[in-house]
Amino acid sequence: MQSKARSGHILAIQPNDSTVSNVGELSTETLNLKGIRGVINDGDVRDAEFIIGLGFQVLHRYFSPRDVVGYWLPDAFGQRVKIGDVLITR
């Protein structure tokens, strides 16, 4: 997911899942170093204290300590994402 994100952009994630964290310490640190401006995630976040300390902007729906590794993989990039009633386009 981080490898596809482009500098100066915002990463929007629609995981269609509320059981694992799609964003955490490692992903936000990587995205921040790449120059990504922030994340809109219609899912879970972990490592909130680290993310706040980093000053990286993340909007999310839930908190979960459960890691995404081995459970969830993205299936599309650069597509429209609907979060709630809002359609996010490129």
PDB file of C-alpha atoms in Angstrom:
ATOM      1  CA  MET A   1       0.000   0.000   0.000  1.00  0.00           C
ATOM      2  CA  GLN A   2       2.748   2.460   0.946  1.00  0.00           C
ATOM      3  CA  SER A   3       4.744   1.732  -2.211  1.00  0.00           C
ATOM      4  CA  LYS A   4       1.853   2.921  -4.420  1.00  0.00           C
ATOM      5  CA  ALA A   5       1.263   6.188  -2.538  1.00  0.00           C
ATOM      6  CA  ARG A   6       2.631   9.309  -4.224  1.00  0.00           C
ATOM      7  CA  SER A   7       4.325  12.232  -2.536  1.00  0.00           C
ATOM      8  CA  GLY A   8       2.078  15.227  -1.893  1.00  0.00           C
ATOM      9  CA  HIS A   9      -1.095  13.126  -2.004  1.00  0.00           C
ATOM     10  CA  ILE A  10      -3.501  11.796   0.613  1.00  0.00           C
ATOM     11  CA  LEU A  11      -3.978   8.044   0.903  1.00  0.00           C
ATOM     12  CA  ALA A  12      -7.648   6.997   1.135  1.00  0.00           C
ATOM     13  CA  ILE A  13      -8.309   3.454   2.345  1.00  0.00           C
ATOM     14  CA  GLN A  14     -11.604   1.535   2.257  1.00  0.00           C
ATOM     15  CA  PRO A  15     -10.748  -1.796   3.889  1.00  0.00           C
ATOM     16  CA  ASN A  16     -14.349  -3.015   4.246  1.00  0.00           C
ATOM     17  CA  ASP A  17     -13.216  -4.468   7.564  1.00  0.00           C
ATOM     18  CA  SER A  18     -13.389  -3.374  11.183  1.00  0.00           C
ATOM     19  CA  THR A  19     -11.354  -6.082  12.877  1.00  0.00           C
ATOM     20  CA  VAL A  20      -7.711  -5.289  12.046  1.00  0.00           C
ATOM     21  CA  SER A  21      -5.646  -2.140  11.949  1.00  0.00           C
ATOM     22  CA  ASN A  22      -4.737  -0.961   8.444  1.00  0.00           C
ATOM     23  CA  VAL A  23      -2.640   1.962   9.669  1.00  0.00           C
ATOM     24  CA  GLY A  24      -0.035   2.009  12.424  1.00  0.00           C
ATOM     25  CA  GLU A  25       3.466   3.080  13.387  1.00  0.00           C
ATOM     26  CA  LEU A  26       5.371   1.516  10.488  1.00  0.00           C
ATOM     27  CA  SER A  27       2.957   2.579   7.758  1.00  0.00           C
ATOM     28  CA  THR A  28       2.633   6.179   8.948  1.00  0.00           C
ATOM     29  CA  GLU A  29       6.380   6.558   9.377  1.00  0.00           C
ATOM     30  CA  THR A  30       6.936   5.240   5.843  1.00  0.00           C
ATOM     31  CA  LEU A  31       4.191   7.429   4.367  1.00  0.00           C
ATOM     32  CA  ASN A  32       5.473  10.493   6.208  1.00  0.00           C
ATOM     33  CA  LEU A  33       9.008   9.943   4.879  1.00  0.00           C
ATOM     34  CA  LYS A  34       7.564   9.605   1.352  1.00  0.00           C
ATOM     35  CA  GLY A  35       5.899  13.006   1.656  1.00  0.00           C
ATOM     36  CA  ILE A  36       2.323  11.729   1.879  1.00  0.00           C
ATOM     37  CA  ARG A  37       0.142  14.435   3.442  1.00  0.00           C
ATOM     38  CA  GLY A  38      -2.155  12.139   5.423  1.00  0.00           C
ATOM     39  CA  VAL A  39      -4.499   9.157   5.459  1.00  0.00           C
ATOM     40  CA  ILE A  40      -8.276   8.826   5.359  1.00  0.00           C
ATOM     41  CA  ASN A  41      -9.046   5.308   6.557  1.00  0.00           C
ATOM     42  CA  ASP A  42     -12.541   3.856   6.866  1.00  0.00           C
ATOM     43  CA  GLY A  43     -11.076   1.265   9.196  1.00  0.00           C
ATOM     44  CA  ASP A  44      -8.861   0.733  12.201  1.00  0.00           C
ATOM     45  CA  VAL A  45      -5.717   2.461  13.457  1.00  0.00           C
ATOM     46  CA  ARG A  46      -3.157   1.279  15.988  1.00  0.00           C
ATOM     47  CA  ASP A  47      -0.136   2.973  17.621  1.00  0.00           C
ATOM     48  CA  ALA A  48      -2.088   6.222  17.995  1.00  0.00           C
ATOM     49  CA  GLU A  49       0.373   7.814  20.422  1.00  0.00           C
ATOM     50  CA  PHE A  50       3.223   7.339  17.960  1.00  0.00           C
ATOM     51  CA  ILE A  51       1.162   8.754  15.075  1.00  0.00           C
ATOM     52  CA  ILE A  52       0.173  11.802  17.135  1.00  0.00           C
ATOM     53  CA  GLY A  53       3.801  12.347  18.144  1.00  0.00           C
ATOM     54  CA  LEU A  54       4.845  12.115  14.511  1.00  0.00           C
ATOM     55  CA  GLY A  55       2.338  14.836  13.632  1.00  0.00           C
ATOM     56  CA  PHE A  56       0.997  12.750  10.750  1.00  0.00           C
ATOM     57  CA  GLN A  57      -2.681  13.333   9.950  1.00  0.00           C
ATOM     58  CA  VAL A  58      -4.871  10.214  10.042  1.00  0.00           C
ATOM     59  CA  LEU A  59      -8.664  10.249   9.958  1.00  0.00           C
ATOM     60  CA  HIS A  60     -10.113   6.860  10.877  1.00  0.00           C
ATOM     61  CA  ARG A  61     -13.198   5.082  12.171  1.00  0.00           C
ATOM     62  CA  TYR A  62     -11.933   2.602  14.797  1.00  0.00           C
ATOM     63  CA  PHE A  63      -8.984   1.614  17.005  1.00  0.00           C
ATOM     64  CA  SER A  64      -7.656  -1.953  17.049  1.00  0.00           C
ATOM     65  CA  PRO A  65      -4.410  -3.437  18.340  1.00  0.00           C
ATOM     66  CA  ARG A  66      -4.720  -6.322  15.852  1.00  0.00           C
ATOM     67  CA  ASP A  67      -2.135  -6.139  13.075  1.00  0.00           C
ATOM     68  CA  VAL A  68      -3.140  -6.431   9.433  1.00  0.00           C
ATOM     69  CA  VAL A  69      -0.188  -8.645   8.423  1.00  0.00           C
ATOM     70  CA  GLY A  70      -1.370 -11.986   7.090  1.00  0.00           C
ATOM     71  CA  TYR A  71      -5.029 -10.984   7.233  1.00  0.00           C
ATOM     72  CA  TRP A  72      -5.774  -8.193   4.770  1.00  0.00           C
ATOM     73  CA  LEU A  73      -4.304  -7.163   1.419  1.00  0.00           C
ATOM     74  CA  PRO A  74      -5.303  -4.258  -0.831  1.00  0.00           C
ATOM     75  CA  ASP A  75      -6.962  -5.314  -4.084  1.00  0.00           C
ATOM     76  CA  ALA A  76      -6.981  -2.008  -5.999  1.00  0.00           C
ATOM     77  CA  PHE A  77      -5.053   1.250  -6.201  1.00  0.00           C
ATOM     78  CA  GLY A  78      -5.914   4.590  -7.779  1.00  0.00           C
ATOM     79  CA  GLN A  79      -9.644   3.837  -7.729  1.00  0.00           C
ATOM     80  CA  ARG A  80     -12.597   5.764  -6.365  1.00  0.00           C
ATOM     81  CA  VAL A  81     -13.207   5.118  -2.677  1.00  0.00           C
ATOM     82  CA  LYS A  82     -16.523   5.595  -0.910  1.00  0.00           C
ATOM     83  CA  ILE A  83     -16.290   6.369   2.794  1.00  0.00           C
ATOM     84  CA  GLY A  84     -19.710   6.845   4.321  1.00  0.00           C
ATOM     85  CA  ASP A  85     -21.627   9.037   1.876  1.00  0.00           C
ATOM     86  CA  VAL A  86     -18.488  10.662   0.457  1.00  0.00           C
ATOM     87  CA  LEU A  87     -16.952   9.551  -2.837  1.00  0.00           C
ATOM     88  CA  ILE A  88     -13.211  10.244  -2.990  1.00  0.00           C
ATOM     89  CA  THR A  89     -11.730  10.414  -6.472  1.00  0.00           C
ATOM     90  CA  ARG A  90      -8.253  10.968  -7.829  1.00  0.00           C
TER      91      ARG A  90
END
